[in-house]
CSV table of C-alpha atoms in Angstrom, one decimal:
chain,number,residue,atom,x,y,z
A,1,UNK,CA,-49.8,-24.8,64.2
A,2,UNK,CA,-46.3,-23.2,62.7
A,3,UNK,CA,-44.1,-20.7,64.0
A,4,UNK,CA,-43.4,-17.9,61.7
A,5,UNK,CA,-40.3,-16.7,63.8
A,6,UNK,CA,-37.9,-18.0,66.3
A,7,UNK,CA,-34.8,-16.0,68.3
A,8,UNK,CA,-32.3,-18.3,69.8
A,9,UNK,CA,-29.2,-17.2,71.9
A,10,UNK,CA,-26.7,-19.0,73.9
A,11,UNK,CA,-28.0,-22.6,72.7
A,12,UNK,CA,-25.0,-25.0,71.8
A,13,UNK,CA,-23.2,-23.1,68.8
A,14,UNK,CA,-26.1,-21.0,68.1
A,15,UNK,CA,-27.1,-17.5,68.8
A,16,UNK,CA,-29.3,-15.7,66.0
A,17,UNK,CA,-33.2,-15.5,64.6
A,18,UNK,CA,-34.9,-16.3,61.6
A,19,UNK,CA,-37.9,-16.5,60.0
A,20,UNK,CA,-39.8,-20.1,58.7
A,21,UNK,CA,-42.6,-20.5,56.2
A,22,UNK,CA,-45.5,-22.3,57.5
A,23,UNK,CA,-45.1,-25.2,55.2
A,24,UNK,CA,-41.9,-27.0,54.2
A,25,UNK,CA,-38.4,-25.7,55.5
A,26,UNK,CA,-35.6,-26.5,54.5
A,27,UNK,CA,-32.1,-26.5,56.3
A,28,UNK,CA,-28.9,-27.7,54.6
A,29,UNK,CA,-25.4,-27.2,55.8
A,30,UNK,CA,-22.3,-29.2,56.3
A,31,UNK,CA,-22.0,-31.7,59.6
A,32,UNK,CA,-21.2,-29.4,62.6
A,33,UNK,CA,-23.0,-26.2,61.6
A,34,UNK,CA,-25.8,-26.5,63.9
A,35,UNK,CA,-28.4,-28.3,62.0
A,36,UNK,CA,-29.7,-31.0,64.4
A,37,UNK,CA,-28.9,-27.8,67.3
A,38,UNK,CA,-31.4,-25.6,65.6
A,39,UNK,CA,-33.9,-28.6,65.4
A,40,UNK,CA,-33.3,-29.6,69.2
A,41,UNK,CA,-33.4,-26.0,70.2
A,42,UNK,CA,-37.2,-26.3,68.9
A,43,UNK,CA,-37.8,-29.6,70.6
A,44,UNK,CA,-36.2,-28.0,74.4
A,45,UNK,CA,-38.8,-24.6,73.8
A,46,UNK,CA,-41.4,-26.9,73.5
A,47,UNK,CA,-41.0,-30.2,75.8
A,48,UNK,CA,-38.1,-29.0,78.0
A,49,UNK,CA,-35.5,-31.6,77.1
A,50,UNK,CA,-32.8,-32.1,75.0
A,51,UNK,CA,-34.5,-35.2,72.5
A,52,UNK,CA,-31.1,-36.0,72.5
A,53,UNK,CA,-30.9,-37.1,76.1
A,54,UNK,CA,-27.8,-35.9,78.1
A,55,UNK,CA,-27.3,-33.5,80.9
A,56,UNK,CA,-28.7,-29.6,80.5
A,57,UNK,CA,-25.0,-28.5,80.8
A,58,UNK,CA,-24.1,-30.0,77.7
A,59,UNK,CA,-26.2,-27.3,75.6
A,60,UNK,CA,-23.9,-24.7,76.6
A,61,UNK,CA,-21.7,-22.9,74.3
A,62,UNK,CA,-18.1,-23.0,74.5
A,63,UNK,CA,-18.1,-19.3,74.6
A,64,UNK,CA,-20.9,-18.2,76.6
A,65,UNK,CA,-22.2,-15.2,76.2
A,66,UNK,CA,-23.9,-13.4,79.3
A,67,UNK,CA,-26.0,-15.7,82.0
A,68,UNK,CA,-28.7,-17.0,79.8
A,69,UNK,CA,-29.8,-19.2,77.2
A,70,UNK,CA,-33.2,-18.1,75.9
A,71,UNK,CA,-35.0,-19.3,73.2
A,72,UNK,CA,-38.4,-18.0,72.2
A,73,UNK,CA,-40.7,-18.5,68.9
A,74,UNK,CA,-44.1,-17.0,67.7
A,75,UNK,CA,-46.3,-19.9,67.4
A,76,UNK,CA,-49.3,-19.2,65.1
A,77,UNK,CA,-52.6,-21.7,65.2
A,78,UNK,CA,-55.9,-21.0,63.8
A,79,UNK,CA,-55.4,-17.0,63.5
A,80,UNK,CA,-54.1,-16.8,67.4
A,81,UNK,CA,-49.9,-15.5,67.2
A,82,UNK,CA,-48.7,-16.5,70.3
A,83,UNK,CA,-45.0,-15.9,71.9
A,84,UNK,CA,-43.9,-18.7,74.1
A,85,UNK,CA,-40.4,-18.4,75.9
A,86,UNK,CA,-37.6,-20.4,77.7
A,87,UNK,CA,-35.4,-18.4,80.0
A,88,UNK,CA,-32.7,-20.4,81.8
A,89,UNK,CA,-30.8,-18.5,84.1
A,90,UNK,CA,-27.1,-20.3,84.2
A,91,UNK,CA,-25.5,-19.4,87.0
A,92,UNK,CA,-28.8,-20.4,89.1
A,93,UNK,CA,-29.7,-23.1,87.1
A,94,UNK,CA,-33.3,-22.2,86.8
A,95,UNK,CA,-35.4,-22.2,84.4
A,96,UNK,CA,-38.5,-20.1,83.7
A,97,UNK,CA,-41.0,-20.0,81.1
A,98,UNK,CA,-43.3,-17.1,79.4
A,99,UNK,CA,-46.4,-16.9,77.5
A,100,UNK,CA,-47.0,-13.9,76.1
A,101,UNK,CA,-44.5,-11.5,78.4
A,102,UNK,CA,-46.7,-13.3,81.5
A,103,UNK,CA,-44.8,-16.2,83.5
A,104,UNK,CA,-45.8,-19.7,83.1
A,105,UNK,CA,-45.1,-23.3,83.4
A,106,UNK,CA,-44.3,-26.2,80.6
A,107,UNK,CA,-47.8,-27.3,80.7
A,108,UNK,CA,-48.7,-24.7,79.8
A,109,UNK,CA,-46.2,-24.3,76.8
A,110,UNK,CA,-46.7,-27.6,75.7
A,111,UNK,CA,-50.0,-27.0,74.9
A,112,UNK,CA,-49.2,-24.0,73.0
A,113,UNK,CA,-46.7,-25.9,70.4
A,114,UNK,CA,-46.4,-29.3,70.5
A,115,UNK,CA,-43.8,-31.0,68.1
A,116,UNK,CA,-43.2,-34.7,66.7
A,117,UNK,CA,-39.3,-36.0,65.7
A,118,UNK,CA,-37.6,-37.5,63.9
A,119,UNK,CA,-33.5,-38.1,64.5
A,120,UNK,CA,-30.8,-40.2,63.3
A,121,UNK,CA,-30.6,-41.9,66.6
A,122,UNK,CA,-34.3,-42.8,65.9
A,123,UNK,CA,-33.8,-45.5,63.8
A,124,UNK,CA,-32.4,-47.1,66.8
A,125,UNK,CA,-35.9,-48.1,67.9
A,126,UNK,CA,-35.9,-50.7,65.5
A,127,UNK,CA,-32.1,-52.2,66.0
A,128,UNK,CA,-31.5,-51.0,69.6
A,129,UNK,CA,-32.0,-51.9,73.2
A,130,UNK,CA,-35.5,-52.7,74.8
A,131,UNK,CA,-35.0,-48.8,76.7
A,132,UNK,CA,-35.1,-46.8,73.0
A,133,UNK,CA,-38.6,-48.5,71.6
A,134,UNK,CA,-40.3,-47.7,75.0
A,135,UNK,CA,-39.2,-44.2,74.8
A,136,UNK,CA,-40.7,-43.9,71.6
A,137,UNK,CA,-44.0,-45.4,72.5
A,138,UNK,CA,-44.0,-43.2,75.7
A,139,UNK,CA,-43.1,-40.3,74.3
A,140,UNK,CA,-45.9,-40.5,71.2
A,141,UNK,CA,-48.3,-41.2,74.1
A,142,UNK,CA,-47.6,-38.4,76.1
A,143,UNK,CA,-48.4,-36.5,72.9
A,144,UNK,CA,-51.6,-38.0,73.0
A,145,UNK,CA,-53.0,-37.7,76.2
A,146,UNK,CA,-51.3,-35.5,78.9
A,147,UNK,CA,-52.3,-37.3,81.4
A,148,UNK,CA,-49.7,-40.3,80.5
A,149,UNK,CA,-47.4,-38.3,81.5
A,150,UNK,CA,-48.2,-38.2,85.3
A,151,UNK,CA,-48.6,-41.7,85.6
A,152,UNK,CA,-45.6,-42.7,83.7
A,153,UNK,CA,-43.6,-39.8,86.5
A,154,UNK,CA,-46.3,-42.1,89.1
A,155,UNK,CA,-44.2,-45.3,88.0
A,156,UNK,CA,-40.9,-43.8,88.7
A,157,UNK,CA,-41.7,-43.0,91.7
A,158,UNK,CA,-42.8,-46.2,93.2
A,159,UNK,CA,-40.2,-48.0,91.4
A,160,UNK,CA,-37.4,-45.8,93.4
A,161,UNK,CA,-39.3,-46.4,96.8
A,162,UNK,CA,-39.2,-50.1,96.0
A,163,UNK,CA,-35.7,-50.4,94.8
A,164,UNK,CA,-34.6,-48.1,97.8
A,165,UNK,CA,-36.5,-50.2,100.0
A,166,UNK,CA,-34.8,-53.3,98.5
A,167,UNK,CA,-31.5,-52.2,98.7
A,168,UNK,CA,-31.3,-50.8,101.7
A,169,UNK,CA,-31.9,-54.6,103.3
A,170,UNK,CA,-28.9,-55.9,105.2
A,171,UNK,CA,-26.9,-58.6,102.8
A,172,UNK,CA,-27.7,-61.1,105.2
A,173,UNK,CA,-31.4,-60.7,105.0
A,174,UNK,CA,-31.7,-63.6,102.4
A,175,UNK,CA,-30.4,-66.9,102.9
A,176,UNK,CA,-30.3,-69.6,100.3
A,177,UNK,CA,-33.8,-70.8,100.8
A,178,UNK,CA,-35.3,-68.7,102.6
A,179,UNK,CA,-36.1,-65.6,104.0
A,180,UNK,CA,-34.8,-64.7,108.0
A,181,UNK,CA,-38.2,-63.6,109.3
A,182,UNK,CA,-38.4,-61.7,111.8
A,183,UNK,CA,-39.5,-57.8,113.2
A,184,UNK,CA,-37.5,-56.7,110.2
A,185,UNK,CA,-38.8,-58.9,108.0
A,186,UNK,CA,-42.5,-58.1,109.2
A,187,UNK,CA,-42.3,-54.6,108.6
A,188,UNK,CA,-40.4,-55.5,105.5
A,189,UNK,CA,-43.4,-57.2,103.9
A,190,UNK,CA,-45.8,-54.4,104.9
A,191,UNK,CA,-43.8,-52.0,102.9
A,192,UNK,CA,-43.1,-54.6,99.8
A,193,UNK,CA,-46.8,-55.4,99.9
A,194,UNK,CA,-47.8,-51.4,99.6
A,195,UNK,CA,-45.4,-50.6,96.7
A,196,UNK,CA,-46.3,-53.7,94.8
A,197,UNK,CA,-50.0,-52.5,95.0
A,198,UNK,CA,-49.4,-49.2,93.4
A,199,UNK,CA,-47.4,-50.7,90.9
A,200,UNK,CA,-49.4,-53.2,89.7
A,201,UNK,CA,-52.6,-50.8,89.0
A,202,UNK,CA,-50.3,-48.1,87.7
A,203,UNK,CA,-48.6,-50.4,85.4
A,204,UNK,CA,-51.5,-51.8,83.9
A,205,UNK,CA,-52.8,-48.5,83.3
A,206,UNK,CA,-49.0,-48.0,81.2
A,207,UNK,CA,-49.3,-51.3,79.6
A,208,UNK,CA,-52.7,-51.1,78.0
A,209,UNK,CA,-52.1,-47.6,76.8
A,210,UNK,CA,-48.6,-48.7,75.1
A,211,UNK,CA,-50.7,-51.5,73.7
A,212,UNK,CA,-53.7,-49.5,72.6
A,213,UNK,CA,-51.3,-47.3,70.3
A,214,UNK,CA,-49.5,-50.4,68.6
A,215,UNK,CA,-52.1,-51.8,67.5
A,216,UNK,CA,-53.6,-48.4,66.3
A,217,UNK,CA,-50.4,-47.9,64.6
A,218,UNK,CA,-50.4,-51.6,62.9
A,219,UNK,CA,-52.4,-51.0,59.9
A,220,UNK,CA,-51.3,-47.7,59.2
A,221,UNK,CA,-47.6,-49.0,59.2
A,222,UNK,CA,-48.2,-51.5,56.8
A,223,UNK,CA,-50.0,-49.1,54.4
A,224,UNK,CA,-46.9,-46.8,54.5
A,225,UNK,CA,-44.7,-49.6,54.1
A,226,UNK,CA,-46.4,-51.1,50.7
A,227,UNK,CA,-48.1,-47.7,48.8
A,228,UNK,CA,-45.0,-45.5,49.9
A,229,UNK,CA,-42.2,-47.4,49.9
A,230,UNK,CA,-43.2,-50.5,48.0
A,231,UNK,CA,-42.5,-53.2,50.6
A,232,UNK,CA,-46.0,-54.7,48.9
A,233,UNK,CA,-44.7,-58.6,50.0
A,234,UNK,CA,-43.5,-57.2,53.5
A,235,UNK,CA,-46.1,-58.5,56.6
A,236,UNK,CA,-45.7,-56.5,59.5
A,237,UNK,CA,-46.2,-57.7,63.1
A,238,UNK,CA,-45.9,-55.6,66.4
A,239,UNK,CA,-45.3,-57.8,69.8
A,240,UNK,CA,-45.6,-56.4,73.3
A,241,UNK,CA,-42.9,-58.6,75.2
A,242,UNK,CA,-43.1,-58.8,78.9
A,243,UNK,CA,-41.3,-61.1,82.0
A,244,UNK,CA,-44.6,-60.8,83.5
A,245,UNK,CA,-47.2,-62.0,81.6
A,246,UNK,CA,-48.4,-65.3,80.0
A,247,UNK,CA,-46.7,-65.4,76.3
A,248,UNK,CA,-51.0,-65.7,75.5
A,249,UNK,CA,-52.0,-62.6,77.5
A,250,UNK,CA,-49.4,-60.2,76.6
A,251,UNK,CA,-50.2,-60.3,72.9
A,252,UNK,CA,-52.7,-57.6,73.4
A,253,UNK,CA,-50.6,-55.8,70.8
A,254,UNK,CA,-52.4,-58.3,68.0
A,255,UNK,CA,-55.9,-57.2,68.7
A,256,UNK,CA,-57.7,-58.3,71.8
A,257,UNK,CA,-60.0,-55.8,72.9
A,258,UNK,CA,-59.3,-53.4,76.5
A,259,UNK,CA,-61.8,-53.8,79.0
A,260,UNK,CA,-62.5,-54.0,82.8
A,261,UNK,CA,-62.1,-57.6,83.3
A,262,UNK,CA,-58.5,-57.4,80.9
A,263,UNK,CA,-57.3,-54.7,83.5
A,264,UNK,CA,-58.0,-57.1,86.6
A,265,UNK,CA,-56.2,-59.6,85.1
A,266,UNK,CA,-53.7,-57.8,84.2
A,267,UNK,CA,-53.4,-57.0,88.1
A,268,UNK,CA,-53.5,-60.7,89.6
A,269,UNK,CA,-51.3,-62.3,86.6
A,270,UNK,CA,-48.5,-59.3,87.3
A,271,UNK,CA,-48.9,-59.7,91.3
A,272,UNK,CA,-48.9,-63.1,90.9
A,273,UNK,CA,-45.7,-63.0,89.2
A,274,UNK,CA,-44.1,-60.1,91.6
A,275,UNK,CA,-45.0,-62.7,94.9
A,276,UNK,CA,-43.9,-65.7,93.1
A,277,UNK,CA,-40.7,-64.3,93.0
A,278,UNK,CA,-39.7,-61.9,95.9
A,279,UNK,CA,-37.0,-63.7,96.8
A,280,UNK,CA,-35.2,-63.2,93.5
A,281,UNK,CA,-36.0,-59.4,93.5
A,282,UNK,CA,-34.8,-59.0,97.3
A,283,UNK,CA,-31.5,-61.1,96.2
A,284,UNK,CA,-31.1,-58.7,93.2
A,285,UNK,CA,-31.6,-55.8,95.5
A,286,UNK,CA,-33.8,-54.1,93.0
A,287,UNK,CA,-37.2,-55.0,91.0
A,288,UNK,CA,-37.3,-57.0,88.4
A,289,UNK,CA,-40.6,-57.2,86.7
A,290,UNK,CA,-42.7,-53.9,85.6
A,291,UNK,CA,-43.3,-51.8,82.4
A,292,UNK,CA,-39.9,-50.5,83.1
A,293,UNK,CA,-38.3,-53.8,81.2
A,294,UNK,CA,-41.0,-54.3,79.2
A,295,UNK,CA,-39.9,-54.7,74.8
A,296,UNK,CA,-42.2,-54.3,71.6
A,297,UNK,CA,-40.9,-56.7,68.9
A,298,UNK,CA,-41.3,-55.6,65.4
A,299,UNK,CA,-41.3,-57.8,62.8
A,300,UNK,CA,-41.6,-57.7,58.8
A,301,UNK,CA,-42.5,-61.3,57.3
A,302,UNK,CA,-42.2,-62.6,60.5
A,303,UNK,CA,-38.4,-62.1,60.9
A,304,UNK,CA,-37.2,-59.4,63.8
A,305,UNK,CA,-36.4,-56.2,62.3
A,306,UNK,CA,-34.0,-55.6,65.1
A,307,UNK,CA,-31.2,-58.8,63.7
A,308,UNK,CA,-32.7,-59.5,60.8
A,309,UNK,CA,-33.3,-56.3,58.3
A,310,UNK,CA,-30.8,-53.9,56.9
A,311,UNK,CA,-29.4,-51.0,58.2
A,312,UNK,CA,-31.9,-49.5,55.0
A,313,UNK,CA,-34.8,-51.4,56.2
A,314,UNK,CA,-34.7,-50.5,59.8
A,315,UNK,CA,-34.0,-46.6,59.4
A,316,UNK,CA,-37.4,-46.7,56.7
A,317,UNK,CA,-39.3,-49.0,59.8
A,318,UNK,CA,-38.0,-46.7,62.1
A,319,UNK,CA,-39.4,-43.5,60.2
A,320,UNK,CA,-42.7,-45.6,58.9
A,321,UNK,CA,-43.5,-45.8,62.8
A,322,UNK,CA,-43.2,-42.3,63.6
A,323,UNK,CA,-45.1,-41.2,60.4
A,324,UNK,CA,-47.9,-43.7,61.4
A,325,UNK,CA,-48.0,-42.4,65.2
A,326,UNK,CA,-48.3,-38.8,63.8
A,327,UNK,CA,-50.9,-39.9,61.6
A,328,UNK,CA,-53.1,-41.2,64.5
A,329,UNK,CA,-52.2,-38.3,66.3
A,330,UNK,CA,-53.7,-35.7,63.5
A,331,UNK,CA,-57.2,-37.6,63.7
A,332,UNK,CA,-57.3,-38.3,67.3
A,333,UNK,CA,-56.2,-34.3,68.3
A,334,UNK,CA,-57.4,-32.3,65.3
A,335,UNK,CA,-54.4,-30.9,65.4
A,336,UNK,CA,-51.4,-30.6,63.6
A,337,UNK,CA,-48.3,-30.2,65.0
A,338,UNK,CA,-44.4,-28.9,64.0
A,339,UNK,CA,-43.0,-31.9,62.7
A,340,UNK,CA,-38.6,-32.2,63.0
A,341,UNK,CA,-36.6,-34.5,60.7
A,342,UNK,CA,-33.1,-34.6,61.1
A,343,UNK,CA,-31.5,-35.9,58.5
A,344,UNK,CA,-33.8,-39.0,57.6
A,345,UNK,CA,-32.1,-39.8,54.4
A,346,UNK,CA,-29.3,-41.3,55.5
A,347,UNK,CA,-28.1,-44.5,54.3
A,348,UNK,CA,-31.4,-44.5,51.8
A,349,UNK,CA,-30.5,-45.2,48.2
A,350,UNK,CA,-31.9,-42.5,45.6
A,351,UNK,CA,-35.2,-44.1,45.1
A,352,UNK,CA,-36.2,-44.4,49.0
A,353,UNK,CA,-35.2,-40.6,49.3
A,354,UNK,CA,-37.3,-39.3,46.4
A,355,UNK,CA,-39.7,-41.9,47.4
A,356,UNK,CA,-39.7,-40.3,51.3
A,357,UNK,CA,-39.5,-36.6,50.3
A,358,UNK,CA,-42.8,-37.4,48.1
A,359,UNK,CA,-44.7,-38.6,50.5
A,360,UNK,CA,-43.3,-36.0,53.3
A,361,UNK,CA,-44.6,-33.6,50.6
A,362,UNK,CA,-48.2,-35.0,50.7
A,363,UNK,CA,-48.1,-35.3,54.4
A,364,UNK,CA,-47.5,-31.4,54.9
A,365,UNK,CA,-50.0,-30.3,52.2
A,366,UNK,CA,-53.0,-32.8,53.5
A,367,UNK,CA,-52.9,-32.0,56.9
A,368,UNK,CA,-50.9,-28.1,56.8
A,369,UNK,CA,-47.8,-29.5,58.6
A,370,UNK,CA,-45.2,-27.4,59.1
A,371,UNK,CA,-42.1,-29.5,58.1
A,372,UNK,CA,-38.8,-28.9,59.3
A,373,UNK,CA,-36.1,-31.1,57.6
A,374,UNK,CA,-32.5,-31.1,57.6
A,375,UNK,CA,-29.5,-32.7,55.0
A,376,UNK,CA,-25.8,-32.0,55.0
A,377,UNK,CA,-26.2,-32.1,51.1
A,378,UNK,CA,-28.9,-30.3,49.0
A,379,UNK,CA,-28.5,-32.8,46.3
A,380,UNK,CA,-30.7,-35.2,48.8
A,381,UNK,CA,-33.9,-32.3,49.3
A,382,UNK,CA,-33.0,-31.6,45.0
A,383,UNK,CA,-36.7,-32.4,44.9
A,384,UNK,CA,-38.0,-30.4,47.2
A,385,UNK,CA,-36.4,-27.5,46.7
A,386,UNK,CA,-38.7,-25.5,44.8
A,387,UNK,CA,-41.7,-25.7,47.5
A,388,UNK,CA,-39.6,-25.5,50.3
A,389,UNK,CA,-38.5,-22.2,52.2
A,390,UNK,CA,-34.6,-23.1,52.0
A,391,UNK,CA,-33.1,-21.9,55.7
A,392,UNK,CA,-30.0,-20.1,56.3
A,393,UNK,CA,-28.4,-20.5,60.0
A,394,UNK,CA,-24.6,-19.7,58.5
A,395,UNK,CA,-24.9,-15.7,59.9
A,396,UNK,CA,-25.9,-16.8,63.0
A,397,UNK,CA,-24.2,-14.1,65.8
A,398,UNK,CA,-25.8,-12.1,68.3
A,399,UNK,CA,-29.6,-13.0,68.8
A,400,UNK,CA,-32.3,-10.4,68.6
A,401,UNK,CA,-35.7,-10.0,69.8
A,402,UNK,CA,-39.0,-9.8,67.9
A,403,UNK,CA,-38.6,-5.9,68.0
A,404,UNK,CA,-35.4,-5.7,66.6
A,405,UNK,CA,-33.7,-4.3,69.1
């Protein structure tokens, strides 16, 4: 899967179209030019969303030109050229999508190009808050199985009926020991009891799939880590880390297998937990225990990357997790998708760059990536520039279509 040509107009400070080889790319330019734009322009074609989080409004230009922003790329996979499309109408803030001229929906796009990222900010799944390293996990799931999707969308929802059903109790409802029972209580529990239902079985559905891909990932990280980027004496251990669970039980992470009788568990430990303590979730006016504050640990020799590795170390974990996670995703899908790095090297020293861009080189020709990668200086790509197709976005004005016109 590569596209050969993309056409971008009205997208943060970029309006133009250019052409990509279907191997390694190339694009450096100094900070503010528009490199990590042109990657997340890529990313919102294909997904829908910014991977930089925010709200929609923020990829406007400051000069706007017309009612749209439109972004559209021909995607070629085995011998099929396909033109996807993202129309978002400004003034009605609506977007639409098109396959091939016809009208469509982001399903539908997403399975015509599928991308995997790679950001500065990403290396904050290793140092940063508990929210970042289940966004990562989620998002390299949904990759994996569409379905995830729906029932991580499924969680949401019962986790806003629940906390709205929470907070809309009076303040008196709880006293110090006990709860004021009464009609409103009675039709109280009825409620509580039906949401924490659903969310148990959806959650454990969330929980073993999140666990399922660590422990895929395990082996594949530490390979990385010692042939690539010789951390031969490093160990690495992945911990799935919930308020739910027994410290035993939750360690599914470390190898104990999936089955029926796990999932069942899973339900009576976590409702268990949930009735065992209603009275602190109805004081905190909101739940308290789910996937939703759920943490994956990452270790190397035991010690937590997160307080205990340099700024080096954790920005190489972070990337030797996303590599790994593509990896599995190659062999699971038979399929190869558009892979976005924006400006990995960063705080490496010489040797980890050269050692990164030579195995990035590897990556693309074993399993005919197309690589995207970005760098404010060209010194840090030095040696890839003589395979790579070396981007230009500097001309960048008025975008035009495939025809030319």
């Amino acid at each position: 899967m590569y596209i050969s040509k993309i056409a971008i107009n009205n997208f943060r400070n970029l309006s133009g179209a250019i052409e990509l080889d279907k191997g390694i790319n190339s694009l450096v330019a100094a900070n503010g030019a528009g490199k990590s734009n042109f990657l997340e322009s890529i990313a919102y074609l294909a997904n829908g969303g910014s991977f930089r989080g925010g709200n929609d409004l923020d990829l406007l230009p400051t000069k706007l030109a017309g009612d749209y922003i439109r972004i559209a790329a021909l995607v070629e996979e085995r011998g099929l050229l396909n033109q996807i499309e993202l129309a978002w109408q400004i003034s009605a803030m609506k977007k639409s999508y098109f396959l091939n001229s016809k009208k469509t929906n982001i399903s539908q796009i997403r399975k015509q190009i599928k991308v995997f990222i790679h950001a500065p900010q990403d290396i904050d799944i290793a140092a940063g808050p508990a929210i970042l390293r289940r966004g990562f996990i989620d998002r390299s799931l949904e990759l994996f199985e569409p379905s995830y999707s729906v029932e991580l969308n499924t969680l949401k929802k019962i986790l806003t009926q629940k906390n709205r059903l929470l907070s809309s109790l009076d303040k008196n409802y709880v006293s110090s020991n006990s709860i004021n029972f009464g009609s409103e209580s009675s039709d109280f529990t009825r409620q509580m009891s039906f949401w924490n239902s659903k969310l148990v079985i959806v959650s454990s559905k969330v929980v073993i799939k999140r666990n399922k891909l660590l422990r895929a990932i395990k082996p594949i990280m530490q390979e990385i880590a010692a042939n690539v980027f010789n951390f031969q004496n490093f160990d690495i251990d992945i911990n799935y880390i919930t308020n739910y669970l027994p410290s035993d039980f939750e360690q599914l992470a470390n190898g104990e297998s999936v089955n029926s009788d796990y999932e069942k568990r899973f339900e009576i430990l976590f409702m268990q937990k949930v009735e065992e303590n209603s009275l602190k979730e109805i004081a905190a006016r909101k739940s308290l225990y789910g996937p939703q504050r759920d943490d994956i640990e990452f270790k190397l020799s035991a010690r937590p990357v997160r307080s205990q590795s340099s700024r080096g170390q954790q920005r190489l974990f972070s990337l030797i997790a996303h590599l790994s996670t593509l990896k599995i995703l190659i062999a699971e899908k038979e399929e190869s998708p558009i892979l976005l790095l924006d400006d990995i090297l960063s705080e490496l020293d010489p040797k980890h760059q050269a050692l990164t861009l030579k195995y990035l080189s590897e990556m693309a020709k074993t399993y005919n990536l197309q690589l995207i990668i970005t760098a404010p200086d060209k010194k840090h790509l030095s040696s890839l520039n003589k395979e790579a197709n070396q981007l230009d976005i500097s001309n960048f004005g008025v975008a035009k279509d495939f025809s030319g016109k």
